mmCIF file of C-alpha atoms in Angstrom:
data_model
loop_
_atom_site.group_PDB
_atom_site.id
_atom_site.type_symbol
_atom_site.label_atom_id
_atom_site.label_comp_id
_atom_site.label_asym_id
_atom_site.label_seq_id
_atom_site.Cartn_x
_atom_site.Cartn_y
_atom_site.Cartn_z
ATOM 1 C CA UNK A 1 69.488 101.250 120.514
ATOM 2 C CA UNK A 2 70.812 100.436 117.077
ATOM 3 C CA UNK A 3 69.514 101.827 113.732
ATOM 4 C CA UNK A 4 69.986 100.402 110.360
ATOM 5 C CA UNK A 5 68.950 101.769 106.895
ATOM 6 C CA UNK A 6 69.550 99.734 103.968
ATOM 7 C CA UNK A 7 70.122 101.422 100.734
ATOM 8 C CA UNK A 8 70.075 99.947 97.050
ATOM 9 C CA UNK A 9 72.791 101.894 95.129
ATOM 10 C CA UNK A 10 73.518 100.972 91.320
ATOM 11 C CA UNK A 11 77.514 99.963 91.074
ATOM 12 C CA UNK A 12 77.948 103.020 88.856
ATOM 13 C CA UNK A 13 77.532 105.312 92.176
ATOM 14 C CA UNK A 14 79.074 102.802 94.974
ATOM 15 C CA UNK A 15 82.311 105.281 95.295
ATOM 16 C CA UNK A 16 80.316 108.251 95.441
ATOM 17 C CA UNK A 17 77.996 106.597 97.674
ATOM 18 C CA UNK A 18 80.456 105.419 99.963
ATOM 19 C CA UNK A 19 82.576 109.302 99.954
ATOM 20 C CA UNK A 20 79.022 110.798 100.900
ATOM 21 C CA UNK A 21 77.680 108.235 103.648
ATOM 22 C CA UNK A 22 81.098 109.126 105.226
ATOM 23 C CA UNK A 23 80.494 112.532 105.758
ATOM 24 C CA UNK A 24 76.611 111.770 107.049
ATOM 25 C CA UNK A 25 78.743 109.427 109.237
ATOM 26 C CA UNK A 26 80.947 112.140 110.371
ATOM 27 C CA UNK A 27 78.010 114.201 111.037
ATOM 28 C CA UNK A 28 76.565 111.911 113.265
ATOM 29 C CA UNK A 29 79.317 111.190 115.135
ATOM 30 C CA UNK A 30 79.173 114.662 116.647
ATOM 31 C CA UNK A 31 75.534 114.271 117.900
ATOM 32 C CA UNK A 32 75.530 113.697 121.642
ATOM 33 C CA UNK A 33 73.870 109.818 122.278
ATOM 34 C CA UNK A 34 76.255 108.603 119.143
ATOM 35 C CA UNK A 35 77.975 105.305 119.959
ATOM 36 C CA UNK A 36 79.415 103.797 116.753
ATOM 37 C CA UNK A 37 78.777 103.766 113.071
ATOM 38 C CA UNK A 38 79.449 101.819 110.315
ATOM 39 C CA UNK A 39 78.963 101.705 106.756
ATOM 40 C CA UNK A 40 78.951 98.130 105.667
ATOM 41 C CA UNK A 41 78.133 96.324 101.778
ATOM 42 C CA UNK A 42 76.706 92.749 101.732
ATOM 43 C CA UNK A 43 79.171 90.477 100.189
ATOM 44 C CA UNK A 44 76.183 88.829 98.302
ATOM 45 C CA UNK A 45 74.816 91.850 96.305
ATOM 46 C CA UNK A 46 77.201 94.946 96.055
ATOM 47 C CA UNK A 47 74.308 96.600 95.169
ATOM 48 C CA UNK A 48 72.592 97.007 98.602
ATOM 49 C CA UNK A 49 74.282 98.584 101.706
ATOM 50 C CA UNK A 50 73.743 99.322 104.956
ATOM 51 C CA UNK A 51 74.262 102.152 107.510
ATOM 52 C CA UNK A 52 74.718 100.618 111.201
ATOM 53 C CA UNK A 53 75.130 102.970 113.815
ATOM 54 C CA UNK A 54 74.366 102.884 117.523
ATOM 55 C CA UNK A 55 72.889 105.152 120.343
ATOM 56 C CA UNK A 56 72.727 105.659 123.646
ATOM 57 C CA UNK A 57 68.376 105.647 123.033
ATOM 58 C CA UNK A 58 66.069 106.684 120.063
ATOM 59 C CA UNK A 59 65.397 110.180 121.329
ATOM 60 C CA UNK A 60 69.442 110.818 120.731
ATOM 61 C CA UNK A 61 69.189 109.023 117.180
ATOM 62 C CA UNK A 62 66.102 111.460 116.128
ATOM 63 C CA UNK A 63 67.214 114.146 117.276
ATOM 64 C CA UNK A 64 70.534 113.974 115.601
ATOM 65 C CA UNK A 65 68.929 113.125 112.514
ATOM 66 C CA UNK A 66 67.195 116.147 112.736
ATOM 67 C CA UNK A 67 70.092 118.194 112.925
ATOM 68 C CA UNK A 68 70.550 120.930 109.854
ATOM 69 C CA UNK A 69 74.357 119.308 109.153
ATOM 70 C CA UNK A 70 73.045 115.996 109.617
ATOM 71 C CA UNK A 71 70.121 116.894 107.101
ATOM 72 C CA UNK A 72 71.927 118.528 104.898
ATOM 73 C CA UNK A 73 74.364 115.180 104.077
ATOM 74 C CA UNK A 74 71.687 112.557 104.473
ATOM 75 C CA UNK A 75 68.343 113.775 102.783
ATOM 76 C CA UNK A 76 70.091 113.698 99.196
ATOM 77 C CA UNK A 77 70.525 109.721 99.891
ATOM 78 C CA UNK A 78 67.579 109.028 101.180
ATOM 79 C CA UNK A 79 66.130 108.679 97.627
ATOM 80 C CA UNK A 80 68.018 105.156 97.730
ATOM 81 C CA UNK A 81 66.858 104.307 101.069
ATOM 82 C CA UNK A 82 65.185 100.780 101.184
ATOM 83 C CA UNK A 83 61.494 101.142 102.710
ATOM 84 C CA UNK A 84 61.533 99.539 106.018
ATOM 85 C CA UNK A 85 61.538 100.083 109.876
ATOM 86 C CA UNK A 86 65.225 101.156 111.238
ATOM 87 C CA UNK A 87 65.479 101.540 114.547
ATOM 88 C CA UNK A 88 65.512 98.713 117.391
ATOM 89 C CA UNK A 89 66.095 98.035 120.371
ATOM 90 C CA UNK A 90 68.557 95.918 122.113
ATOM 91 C CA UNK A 91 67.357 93.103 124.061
ATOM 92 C CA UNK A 92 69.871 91.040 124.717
ATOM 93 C CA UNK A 93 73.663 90.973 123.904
ATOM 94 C CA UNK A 94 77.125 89.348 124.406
#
């Protein structure tokens, strides 16, 4: 499964922003189900990025989101956090 959270961060806070989704990255990477992960900006509004990262199935991704290290570096941005669903599944690839 793949999750994605979008997050709207003013350009005054994009290298912060980026320093601290790195280290929430990091976290997750040690959380057993953990794929890959990416932090990626749309080329059409700086303002709004996106956290990509993929699991071997949901139960892996909320569980390591409930992890205290993972907590710890991702609950402070979640105030930026766009409102919408995150995780799906993957149907069909290439």
């Amino acid at each position: 499964m793949i999750a994605i959270t979008r997050y709207r961060v003013p350009g005054e806070d994009s290298d912060d922003f980026a320093g601290r989704m790195g280290a929430v990255l990091t976290a997750l990477a040690a959380s057993p189900g953990f794929r890959s992960g990416r932090l990626a900006r749309t080329v059409d509004d700086p303002g709004l990025w996106a956290l990509v990262t993929e699991w071997d199935g949901a139960g892996h991704y909320r569980r390591a989101l409930g992890a205290y290290e993972v907590r710890l570096q991702f609950i402070p941005l979640a105030a930026m956090a766009v409102d919408e669903p995150g995780a799906y599944e993957v149907v069909s690839s290439a």
